[in-house]
């Protein structure tokens, strides 16, 4: 089925978040090292960005590396970091060509210095682009983010910058790393795993979830369009009833 043809352009999500999973299994099924899967995962990111561009979706967030992923074997982590540096370096111009503005969320200080430097440069190079915002979650976990927000908020209360009785959802959100972005309307996870793995716990409170069996390196524009098509069939009630 041609899913793109069936998409209602007036009802595309504003923000799609993606847990890009299955690189390791993809490589293993080909008798290769896990890093081969990560390398091929880059194609799926390109496909996704192209598809999002075609649908004029303004925000895409991708989960590239979790806080817990530091516990993988050193060799995989090191090669993944090197891959990251080379991809950012190579792709910055391409991002500009497509009007993509890069953002990052996560505990970036824990990344190797070389990575931090490349990221800073790419953020700078892409800062005036305004077609699509690409938010890359790196060394990110939602519990880290929420605890961090609570700490900052407590500090501001202590320093009397904010009154305890004034704290509400809107104020709390300002302390999250995603404060400049709308909440995801749709969360996609590939590879058939049905869990959230510490991703955007606060922000997905009312997101629609879509689980795809496809391993991330095989994920194409067609799969993305299918996810959007399925999303458009959902009835988002936000706690209300549909008949009002
Ligand atoms: C997702 O693929 C990429 C990262 C977590 C960095 P995995 O590496 O988790 O691949 P699987 O889930 O083991 O197949
Ligand atoms: C989640 O995938 C993190 C990223 C996609 C970066 P994992 O592969 O790390 O998650 P689990 O371990 O299967 O829950
Ligand atoms: Mg995985």
PDB file of N, CA and C in Angstrom, residues 123-209:
ATOM      1  N   UNK A 123      26.039  22.429  15.734  1.00  0.00           N
ATOM      2  CA  UNK A 123      24.928  23.238  16.261  1.00  0.00           C
ATOM      3  C   UNK A 123      25.046  24.655  15.716  1.00  0.00           C
ATOM      4  N   UNK A 124      26.270  25.121  15.664  1.00  0.00           N
ATOM      5  CA  UNK A 124      26.525  26.480  15.186  1.00  0.00           C
ATOM      6  C   UNK A 124      26.254  26.603  13.677  1.00  0.00           C
ATOM      7  N   UNK A 125      26.766  25.639  12.923  1.00  0.00           N
ATOM      8  CA  UNK A 125      26.603  25.669  11.459  1.00  0.00           C
ATOM      9  C   UNK A 125      25.128  25.632  11.055  1.00  0.00           C
ATOM     10  N   UNK A 126      24.324  24.891  11.824  1.00  0.00           N
ATOM     11  CA  UNK A 126      22.917  24.674  11.421  1.00  0.00           C
ATOM     12  C   UNK A 126      21.940  25.628  12.124  1.00  0.00           C
ATOM     13  N   UNK A 127      22.470  26.548  12.919  1.00  0.00           N
ATOM     14  CA  UNK A 127      21.580  27.317  13.820  1.00  0.00           C
ATOM     15  C   UNK A 127      20.553  28.206  13.108  1.00  0.00           C
ATOM     16  N   UNK A 128      20.833  28.594  11.860  1.00  0.00           N
ATOM     17  CA  UNK A 128      19.868  29.468  11.175  1.00  0.00           C
ATOM     18  C   UNK A 128      18.880  28.711  10.285  1.00  0.00           C
ATOM     19  N   UNK A 129      18.980  27.400  10.258  1.00  0.00           N
ATOM     20  CA  UNK A 129      18.042  26.614   9.445  1.00  0.00           C
ATOM     21  C   UNK A 129      16.678  26.577  10.132  1.00  0.00           C
ATOM     22  N   UNK A 130      15.624  26.513   9.313  1.00  0.00           N
ATOM     23  CA  UNK A 130      14.313  26.607   9.971  1.00  0.00           C
ATOM     24  C   UNK A 130      13.217  25.723   9.375  1.00  0.00           C
ATOM     25  N   UNK A 131      13.627  24.693   8.617  1.00  0.00           N
ATOM     26  CA  UNK A 131      12.588  23.818   8.060  1.00  0.00           C
ATOM     27  C   UNK A 131      12.214  22.728   9.041  1.00  0.00           C
ATOM     28  N   UNK A 132      13.242  22.088   9.583  1.00  0.00           N
ATOM     29  CA  UNK A 132      13.006  20.932  10.444  1.00  0.00           C
ATOM     30  C   UNK A 132      13.993  20.970  11.612  1.00  0.00           C
ATOM     31  N   UNK A 133      13.491  20.725  12.803  1.00  0.00           N
ATOM     32  CA  UNK A 133      14.360  20.646  13.982  1.00  0.00           C
ATOM     33  C   UNK A 133      14.683  19.192  14.265  1.00  0.00           C
ATOM     34  N   UNK A 134      15.960  18.861  14.235  1.00  0.00           N
ATOM     35  CA  UNK A 134      16.370  17.497  14.560  1.00  0.00           C
ATOM     36  C   UNK A 134      17.008  17.510  15.944  1.00  0.00           C
ATOM     37  N   UNK A 135      16.344  16.832  16.881  1.00  0.00           N
ATOM     38  CA  UNK A 135      16.830  16.791  18.260  1.00  0.00           C
ATOM     39  C   UNK A 135      17.457  15.419  18.496  1.00  0.00           C
ATOM     40  N   UNK A 136      18.746  15.402  18.774  1.00  0.00           N
ATOM     41  CA  UNK A 136      19.430  14.124  18.974  1.00  0.00           C
ATOM     42  C   UNK A 136      19.648  13.915  20.470  1.00  0.00           C
ATOM     43  N   UNK A 137      19.101  12.809  20.990  1.00  0.00           N
ATOM     44  CA  UNK A 137      19.271  12.484  22.405  1.00  0.00           C
ATOM     45  C   UNK A 137      20.538  11.649  22.562  1.00  0.00           C
ATOM     46  N   UNK A 138      21.490  12.217  23.285  1.00  0.00           N
ATOM     47  CA  UNK A 138      22.812  11.600  23.422  1.00  0.00           C
ATOM     48  C   UNK A 138      23.199  11.533  24.889  1.00  0.00           C
ATOM     49  N   UNK A 139      23.574  10.367  25.330  1.00  0.00           N
ATOM     50  CA  UNK A 139      23.811  10.173  26.751  1.00  0.00           C
ATOM     51  C   UNK A 139      22.612  10.722  27.518  1.00  0.00           C
ATOM     52  N   UNK A 140      21.461  10.350  27.016  1.00  0.00           N
ATOM     53  CA  UNK A 140      20.197  10.840  27.573  1.00  0.00           C
ATOM     54  C   UNK A 140      19.472   9.724  28.310  1.00  0.00           C
ATOM     55  N   UNK A 141      18.862  10.077  29.420  1.00  0.00           N
ATOM     56  CA  UNK A 141      17.837   9.203  29.999  1.00  0.00           C
ATOM     57  C   UNK A 141      16.844  10.111  30.706  1.00  0.00           C
ATOM     58  N   UNK A 142      15.593   9.714  30.685  1.00  0.00           N
ATOM     59  CA  UNK A 142      14.542  10.573  31.226  1.00  0.00           C
ATOM     60  C   UNK A 142      14.689  10.750  32.732  1.00  0.00           C
ATOM     61  N   UNK A 143      15.098   9.711  33.438  1.00  0.00           N
ATOM     62  CA  UNK A 143      15.237   9.859  34.892  1.00  0.00           C
ATOM     63  C   UNK A 143      16.371  10.819  35.232  1.00  0.00           C
ATOM     64  N   UNK A 144      17.443  10.741  34.450  1.00  0.00           N
ATOM     65  CA  UNK A 144      18.541  11.705  34.629  1.00  0.00           C
ATOM     66  C   UNK A 144      17.986  13.124  34.442  1.00  0.00           C
ATOM     67  N   UNK A 145      17.216  13.301  33.388  1.00  0.00           N
ATOM     68  CA  UNK A 145      16.678  14.622  33.061  1.00  0.00           C
ATOM     69  C   UNK A 145      15.747  15.145  34.151  1.00  0.00           C
ATOM     70  N   UNK A 146      14.879  14.269  34.663  1.00  0.00           N
ATOM     71  CA  UNK A 146      13.896  14.697  35.652  1.00  0.00           C
ATOM     72  C   UNK A 146      14.578  15.028  36.989  1.00  0.00           C
ATOM     73  N   UNK A 147      15.534  14.199  37.373  1.00  0.00           N
ATOM     74  CA  UNK A 147      16.261  14.464  38.624  1.00  0.00           C
ATOM     75  C   UNK A 147      17.035  15.775  38.508  1.00  0.00           C
ATOM     76  N   UNK A 148      17.638  15.971  37.340  1.00  0.00           N
ATOM     77  CA  UNK A 148      18.382  17.195  37.074  1.00  0.00           C
ATOM     78  C   UNK A 148      17.477  18.425  37.167  1.00  0.00           C
ATOM     79  N   UNK A 149      16.288  18.294  36.601  1.00  0.00           N
ATOM     80  CA  UNK A 149      15.319  19.392  36.632  1.00  0.00           C
ATOM     81  C   UNK A 149      14.920  19.690  38.083  1.00  0.00           C
ATOM     82  N   UNK A 150      14.674  18.620  38.853  1.00  0.00           N
ATOM     83  CA  UNK A 150      14.271  18.794  40.254  1.00  0.00           C
ATOM     84  C   UNK A 150      15.369  19.505  41.038  1.00  0.00           C
ATOM     85  N   UNK A 151      16.609  19.138  40.764  1.00  0.00           N
ATOM     86  CA  UNK A 151      17.749  19.766  41.450  1.00  0.00           C
ATOM     87  C   UNK A 151      17.824  21.268  41.155  1.00  0.00           C
ATOM     88  N   UNK A 152      17.708  21.598  39.869  1.00  0.00           N
ATOM     89  CA  UNK A 152      17.782  23.011  39.459  1.00  0.00           C
ATOM     90  C   UNK A 152      16.645  23.819  40.063  1.00  0.00           C
ATOM     91  N   UNK A 153      15.483  23.191  40.077  1.00  0.00           N
ATOM     92  CA  UNK A 153      14.300  23.860  40.611  1.00  0.00           C
ATOM     93  C   UNK A 153      14.485  24.093  42.114  1.00  0.00           C
ATOM     94  N   UNK A 154      14.974  23.085  42.811  1.00  0.00           N
ATOM     95  CA  UNK A 154      15.201  23.205  44.256  1.00  0.00           C
ATOM     96  C   UNK A 154      16.189  24.345  44.538  1.00  0.00           C
ATOM     97  N   UNK A 155      17.198  24.455  43.681  1.00  0.00           N
ATOM     98  CA  UNK A 155      18.201  25.513  43.839  1.00  0.00           C
ATOM     99  C   UNK A 155      17.542  26.888  43.690  1.00  0.00           C
ATOM    100  N   UNK A 156      16.690  27.004  42.669  1.00  0.00           N
ATOM    101  CA  UNK A 156      16.021  28.291  42.435  1.00  0.00           C
ATOM    102  C   UNK A 156      15.050  28.642  43.562  1.00  0.00           C
ATOM    103  N   UNK A 157      14.451  27.620  44.171  1.00  0.00           N
ATOM    104  CA  UNK A 157      13.561  27.872  45.317  1.00  0.00           C
ATOM    105  C   UNK A 157      14.406  28.362  46.490  1.00  0.00           C
ATOM    106  N   UNK A 158      15.523  27.677  46.708  1.00  0.00           N
ATOM    107  CA  UNK A 158      16.426  28.040  47.812  1.00  0.00           C
ATOM    108  C   UNK A 158      16.936  29.471  47.644  1.00  0.00           C
ATOM    109  N   UNK A 159      17.226  29.822  46.410  1.00  0.00           N
ATOM    110  CA  UNK A 159      17.743  31.176  46.150  1.00  0.00           C
ATOM    111  C   UNK A 159      16.609  32.206  45.966  1.00  0.00           C
ATOM    112  N   UNK A 160      15.408  31.758  46.270  1.00  0.00           N
ATOM    113  CA  UNK A 160      14.208  32.608  46.227  1.00  0.00           C
ATOM    114  C   UNK A 160      13.923  33.222  44.852  1.00  0.00           C
ATOM    115  N   UNK A 161      14.330  32.497  43.801  1.00  0.00           N
ATOM    116  CA  UNK A 161      14.003  32.962  42.445  1.00  0.00           C
ATOM    117  C   UNK A 161      12.597  32.512  42.084  1.00  0.00           C
ATOM    118  N   UNK A 162      12.109  31.513  42.782  1.00  0.00           N
ATOM    119  CA  UNK A 162      10.775  30.983  42.511  1.00  0.00           C
ATOM    120  C   UNK A 162      10.145  30.536  43.828  1.00  0.00           C
ATOM    121  N   UNK A 163       8.819  30.721  43.932  1.00  0.00           N
ATOM    122  CA  UNK A 163       8.131  30.342  45.178  1.00  0.00           C
ATOM    123  C   UNK A 163       7.626  28.907  45.064  1.00  0.00           C
ATOM    124  N   UNK A 164       7.826  28.164  46.139  1.00  0.00           N
ATOM    125  CA  UNK A 164       7.413  26.756  46.168  1.00  0.00           C
ATOM    126  C   UNK A 164       5.953  26.597  45.733  1.00  0.00           C
ATOM    127  N   UNK A 165       5.086  27.463  46.232  1.00  0.00           N
ATOM    128  CA  UNK A 165       3.650  27.320  45.941  1.00  0.00           C
ATOM    129  C   UNK A 165       3.315  27.652  44.483  1.00  0.00           C
ATOM    130  N   UNK A 166       4.235  28.249  43.760  1.00  0.00           N
ATOM    131  CA  UNK A 166       3.974  28.572  42.343  1.00  0.00           C
ATOM    132  C   UNK A 166       4.382  27.455  41.379  1.00  0.00           C
ATOM    133  N   UNK A 167       5.051  26.440  41.886  1.00  0.00           N
ATOM    134  CA  UNK A 167       5.515  25.364  40.982  1.00  0.00           C
ATOM    135  C   UNK A 167       4.309  24.597  40.429  1.00  0.00           C
ATOM    136  N   UNK A 168       4.286  24.466  39.113  1.00  0.00           N
ATOM    137  CA  UNK A 168       3.235  23.677  38.448  1.00  0.00           C
ATOM    138  C   UNK A 168       3.846  22.979  37.230  1.00  0.00           C
ATOM    139  N   UNK A 169       3.036  22.273  36.455  1.00  0.00           N
ATOM    140  CA  UNK A 169       3.556  21.548  35.281  1.00  0.00           C
ATOM    141  C   UNK A 169       4.342  22.455  34.350  1.00  0.00           C
ATOM    142  N   UNK A 170       3.759  23.623  34.057  1.00  0.00           N
ATOM    143  CA  UNK A 170       4.411  24.533  33.098  1.00  0.00           C
ATOM    144  C   UNK A 170       5.775  24.982  33.579  1.00  0.00           C
ATOM    145  N   UNK A 171       5.856  25.265  34.852  1.00  0.00           N
ATOM    146  CA  UNK A 171       7.144  25.714  35.397  1.00  0.00           C
ATOM    147  C   UNK A 171       8.132  24.556  35.409  1.00  0.00           C
ATOM    148  N   UNK A 172       7.678  23.385  35.836  1.00  0.00           N
ATOM    149  CA  UNK A 172       8.585  22.230  35.889  1.00  0.00           C
ATOM    150  C   UNK A 172       9.174  21.936  34.509  1.00  0.00           C
ATOM    151  N   UNK A 173       8.328  22.007  33.501  1.00  0.00           N
ATOM    152  CA  UNK A 173       8.756  21.720  32.118  1.00  0.00           C
ATOM    153  C   UNK A 173       9.899  22.612  31.648  1.00  0.00           C
ATOM    154  N   UNK A 174       9.920  23.815  32.161  1.00  0.00           N
ATOM    155  CA  UNK A 174      10.972  24.765  31.761  1.00  0.00           C
ATOM    156  C   UNK A 174      12.355  24.286  32.188  1.00  0.00           C
ATOM    157  N   UNK A 175      12.394  23.386  33.164  1.00  0.00           N
ATOM    158  CA  UNK A 175      13.673  22.882  33.670  1.00  0.00           C
ATOM    159  C   UNK A 175      14.129  21.613  32.942  1.00  0.00           C
ATOM    160  N   UNK A 176      13.286  21.111  32.055  1.00  0.00           N
ATOM    161  CA  UNK A 176      13.660  19.909  31.295  1.00  0.00           C
ATOM    162  C   UNK A 176      14.496  20.321  30.085  1.00  0.00           C
ATOM    163  N   UNK A 177      15.265  19.365  29.552  1.00  0.00           N
ATOM    164  CA  UNK A 177      16.146  19.686  28.412  1.00  0.00           C
ATOM    165  C   UNK A 177      15.325  19.974  27.156  1.00  0.00           C
ATOM    166  N   UNK A 178      14.041  19.611  27.188  1.00  0.00           N
ATOM    167  CA  UNK A 178      13.177  19.762  26.016  1.00  0.00           C
ATOM    168  C   UNK A 178      12.317  21.018  26.096  1.00  0.00           C
ATOM    169  N   UNK A 179      12.689  21.941  26.976  1.00  0.00           N
ATOM    170  CA  UNK A 179      11.811  23.087  27.249  1.00  0.00           C
ATOM    171  C   UNK A 179      11.470  23.911  26.001  1.00  0.00           C
ATOM    172  N   UNK A 180      12.321  23.842  24.984  1.00  0.00           N
ATOM    173  CA  UNK A 180      12.046  24.640  23.776  1.00  0.00           C
ATOM    174  C   UNK A 180      11.202  23.901  22.732  1.00  0.00           C
ATOM    175  N   UNK A 181      10.827  22.673  23.018  1.00  0.00           N
ATOM    176  CA  UNK A 181      10.145  21.860  22.001  1.00  0.00           C
ATOM    177  C   UNK A 181       8.761  21.424  22.475  1.00  0.00           C
ATOM    178  N   UNK A 182       7.827  21.244  21.522  1.00  0.00           N
ATOM    179  CA  UNK A 182       6.521  20.694  21.935  1.00  0.00           C
ATOM    180  C   UNK A 182       6.673  19.220  22.314  1.00  0.00           C
ATOM    181  N   UNK A 183       5.729  18.690  23.084  1.00  0.00           N
ATOM    182  CA  UNK A 183       5.764  17.256  23.413  1.00  0.00           C
ATOM    183  C   UNK A 183       5.568  16.435  22.143  1.00  0.00           C
ATOM    184  N   UNK A 184       6.161  15.238  22.073  1.00  0.00           N
ATOM    185  CA  UNK A 184       5.941  14.398  20.884  1.00  0.00           C
ATOM    186  C   UNK A 184       4.471  14.010  20.755  1.00  0.00           C
ATOM    187  N   UNK A 185       3.947  14.081  19.538  1.00  0.00           N
ATOM    188  CA  UNK A 185       2.600  13.582  19.272  1.00  0.00           C
ATOM    189  C   UNK A 185       2.656  12.080  19.061  1.00  0.00           C
ATOM    190  N   UNK A 186       3.773  11.640  18.512  1.00  0.00           N
ATOM    191  CA  UNK A 186       3.925  10.228  18.140  1.00  0.00           C
ATOM    192  C   UNK A 186       5.306   9.747  18.576  1.00  0.00           C
ATOM    193  N   UNK A 187       5.328   8.564  19.201  1.00  0.00           N
ATOM    194  CA  UNK A 187       6.598   7.926  19.546  1.00  0.00           C
ATOM    195  C   UNK A 187       6.694   6.607  18.778  1.00  0.00           C
ATOM    196  N   UNK A 188       7.757   6.468  17.998  1.00  0.00           N
ATOM    197  CA  UNK A 188       7.965   5.237  17.230  1.00  0.00           C
ATOM    198  C   UNK A 188       9.112   4.459  17.861  1.00  0.00           C
ATOM    199  N   UNK A 189       8.945   3.144  18.047  1.00  0.00           N
ATOM    200  CA  UNK A 189      10.085   2.304  18.409  1.00  0.00           C
ATOM    201  C   UNK A 189      10.185   1.169  17.402  1.00  0.00           C
ATOM    202  N   UNK A 190      11.371   0.975  16.879  1.00  0.00           N
ATOM    203  CA  UNK A 190      11.584  -0.117  15.925  1.00  0.00           C
ATOM    204  C   UNK A 190      12.086  -1.364  16.652  1.00  0.00           C
ATOM    205  N   UNK A 191      12.198  -2.444  15.918  1.00  0.00           N
ATOM    206  CA  UNK A 191      12.806  -3.720  16.332  1.00  0.00           C
ATOM    207  C   UNK A 191      11.898  -4.615  17.154  1.00  0.00           C
ATOM    208  N   UNK A 192      10.628  -4.218  17.320  1.00  0.00           N
ATOM    209  CA  UNK A 192       9.675  -5.114  17.975  1.00  0.00           C
ATOM    210  C   UNK A 192       9.682  -5.072  19.489  1.00  0.00           C
ATOM    211  N   UNK A 193      10.602  -4.311  20.100  1.00  0.00           N
ATOM    212  CA  UNK A 193      10.601  -4.213  21.574  1.00  0.00           C
ATOM    213  C   UNK A 193       9.464  -3.297  22.003  1.00  0.00           C
ATOM    214  N   UNK A 194       8.725  -3.732  23.049  1.00  0.00           N
ATOM    215  CA  UNK A 194       7.563  -2.953  23.473  1.00  0.00           C
ATOM    216  C   UNK A 194       7.857  -2.268  24.801  1.00  0.00           C
ATOM    217  N   UNK A 195       8.850  -1.419  24.809  1.00  0.00           N
ATOM    218  CA  UNK A 195       9.160  -0.687  26.034  1.00  0.00           C
ATOM    219  C   UNK A 195       9.728   0.679  25.701  1.00  0.00           C
ATOM    220  N   UNK A 196       9.865   1.490  26.741  1.00  0.00           N
ATOM    221  CA  UNK A 196      10.233   2.886  26.526  1.00  0.00           C
ATOM    222  C   UNK A 196      11.692   3.167  26.879  1.00  0.00           C
ATOM    223  N   UNK A 197      12.321   2.255  27.613  1.00  0.00           N
ATOM    224  CA  UNK A 197      13.763   2.320  27.908  1.00  0.00           C
ATOM    225  C   UNK A 197      14.246   3.705  28.358  1.00  0.00           C
ATOM    226  N   UNK A 198      13.503   4.290  29.291  1.00  0.00           N
ATOM    227  CA  UNK A 198      13.973   5.540  29.923  1.00  0.00           C
ATOM    228  C   UNK A 198      14.064   6.725  28.952  1.00  0.00           C
ATOM    229  N   UNK A 199      13.151   6.778  27.999  1.00  0.00           N
ATOM    230  CA  UNK A 199      13.157   7.868  27.006  1.00  0.00           C
ATOM    231  C   UNK A 199      11.985   8.814  27.276  1.00  0.00           C
ATOM    232  N   UNK A 200      12.216  10.081  27.377  1.00  0.00           N
ATOM    233  CA  UNK A 200      11.190  11.131  27.428  1.00  0.00           C
ATOM    234  C   UNK A 200       9.959  10.797  28.289  1.00  0.00           C
ATOM    235  N   UNK A 201      10.215  10.289  29.497  1.00  0.00           N
ATOM    236  CA  UNK A 201       9.093   9.820  30.330  1.00  0.00           C
ATOM    237  C   UNK A 201       8.046  10.905  30.603  1.00  0.00           C
ATOM    238  N   UNK A 202       8.512  12.098  30.852  1.00  0.00           N
ATOM    239  CA  UNK A 202       7.585  13.203  31.128  1.00  0.00           C
ATOM    240  C   UNK A 202       6.820  13.598  29.856  1.00  0.00           C
ATOM    241  N   UNK A 203       7.574  13.715  28.760  1.00  0.00           N
ATOM    242  CA  UNK A 203       7.040  14.312  27.533  1.00  0.00           C
ATOM    243  C   UNK A 203       6.046  13.417  26.797  1.00  0.00           C
ATOM    244  N   UNK A 204       6.109  12.110  26.988  1.00  0.00           N
ATOM    245  CA  UNK A 204       5.214  11.225  26.224  1.00  0.00           C
ATOM    246  C   UNK A 204       3.887  10.944  26.955  1.00  0.00           C
ATOM    247  N   UNK A 205       3.596  11.767  27.961  1.00  0.00           N
ATOM    248  CA  UNK A 205       2.381  11.556  28.767  1.00  0.00           C
ATOM    249  C   UNK A 205       1.151  11.316  27.890  1.00  0.00           C
ATOM    250  N   UNK A 206       1.025  12.070  26.776  1.00  0.00           N
ATOM    251  CA  UNK A 206      -0.123  11.888  25.892  1.00  0.00           C
ATOM    252  C   UNK A 206       0.273  11.606  24.446  1.00  0.00           C
ATOM    253  N   UNK A 207       1.474  11.063  24.256  1.00  0.00           N
ATOM    254  CA  UNK A 207       1.898  10.698  22.891  1.00  0.00           C
ATOM    255  C   UNK A 207       1.208   9.411  22.469  1.00  0.00           C
ATOM    256  N   UNK A 208       1.025   9.251  21.169  1.00  0.00           N
ATOM    257  CA  UNK A 208       0.582   7.967  20.615  1.00  0.00           C
ATOM    258  C   UNK A 208       1.829   7.118  20.397  1.00  0.00           C
ATOM    259  N   UNK A 209       1.730   5.816  20.699  1.00  0.00           N
ATOM    260  CA  UNK A 209       2.882   4.917  20.533  1.00  0.00           C
ATOM    261  C   UNK A 209       2.694   4.060  19.284  1.00  0.00           C
TER     262      UNK A 209
END
